[in-house]
Amino acid sequence: MTDFDLSDFEISRELRSMPARRVVTATRRDTSETVQLTVFSGEISQRAEFRRAIKMDRTMLAMLQHQSILKLLGYGESGGVLFLAMESSDSVTLSEQLTKGRSFSSEDMIEIGWQVCSALQLAHNLGLAHGGLSTESILLSDKLQVTVIDFGVARWLRAAAADNSANLGPAVVTVSALASREDIERDLRDFASLLNRLLQACHAEEDPETGKVTTRVMLERLLVRFESTGASGGPQRPWSAREFQGRLGEILIGTGDDSMPLVDHRNAATTSRRSIVVELFEPPESSLHADTAEHAPATFAWRRQILPIVAVCVGLIVLWLLAG
């Protein structure tokens, strides 16, 4: 990760503008590479808690190497203004896509969800939470390639707001070195709310076959479990991005067949705890051996037990004959 100065770039155009920051495209003067800069306001940049938070996270941000995460190229400060340099992207935010009237099927939403969950799981493994997932922090290409942006930004801004309200005292909200259980749960709830917003923005799908549960209905059943913010959500709610991803995969595989159970509906005492995705693609030999062992006739088992006795008797007879 490189330490930059704003003079290292030639700013091209503004992509997004917000009170605390603006996002622009720029060209590196040394390499002519097109990059994306997130430039924070001078007022925010001077708040101690904000500066501490961004400096604490930038090392982990550089470790986020994932096809669905915008890569951090460097960090810098110019004239008291902090900024981040990221890879450029031609994709636009989900918010812009919805404003333009783009519609998504349930299968599209699951594809988007699968990619976002994969990116979140990597970040959570490193101890980094996003902190502000929304339609503004997810870019989407025409071919449904997802790019998650603004990792940590919402958390830093909350820390800055707390720092400002605390006046001379310590900040009410601080950013810890590693994501807490609450941070991870917040990411999952925020993402569930995002998917729910996509569902509500798109027209209901017609069910081609009466009696079949549509992908949309199954997705709605999954998302409703996040409406409870406390522990009452219980085991019915995914507790990690990987589990969330697995549930989405099961819904997609189970399209049009309500008889295929989700992971959380299976009896843990009598079934495997592995994901149904793994079980469906398990090599057929393993199930064949299991069926053979389970359904082998009792006659063969009886013969296996008597054969050793017969062999011993024959051996004794042979020895008796030789001795005679």
Coordinates of C-alpha atoms in Angstrom, one line a residue, residues 13-25 36-39 70 86-87 89-96 135-139 147-150:
R13 CA -14.6 13.8 -12.8
E14 CA -16.8 13.5 -9.8
L15 CA -18.8 10.3 -9.3
R16 CA -20.6 10.9 -6.0
S17 CA -20.7 13.7 -3.6
M18 CA -21.8 13.5 0.1
P19 CA -21.5 15.9 3.0
A20 CA -18.5 14.1 4.6
R21 CA -16.7 13.0 1.4
R22 CA -16.7 12.9 -2.4
V23 CA -15.7 10.2 -4.8
V24 CA -13.8 11.1 -8.0
T25 CA -12.0 9.4 -10.8
Q36 CA -10.9 6.1 -7.8
L37 CA -10.3 8.6 -4.9
T38 CA -12.5 8.9 -1.8
V39 CA -11.6 12.4 -0.5
L70 CA -12.7 -2.8 -4.7
M86 CA -8.8 2.6 -4.9
E87 CA -9.0 0.6 -8.1
S89 CA -14.7 0.5 -11.6
D90 CA -17.1 1.1 -14.5
S91 CA -20.0 -0.4 -12.5
V92 CA -22.6 1.9 -11.0
T93 CA -24.3 1.6 -7.6
L94 CA -27.4 -0.5 -7.0
S95 CA -29.2 2.7 -6.0
E96 CA -28.5 4.2 -9.5
T135 CA -27.6 0.1 -2.2
E136 CA -25.0 2.9 -2.2
S137 CA -22.1 0.7 -1.2
I138 CA -22.6 -2.0 -3.8
L139 CA -21.6 -1.6 -7.4
T147 CA -18.2 -4.9 -6.3
V148 CA -18.5 -3.9 -2.6
I149 CA -17.1 -0.5 -1.8
D150 CA -16.7 1.8 1.3

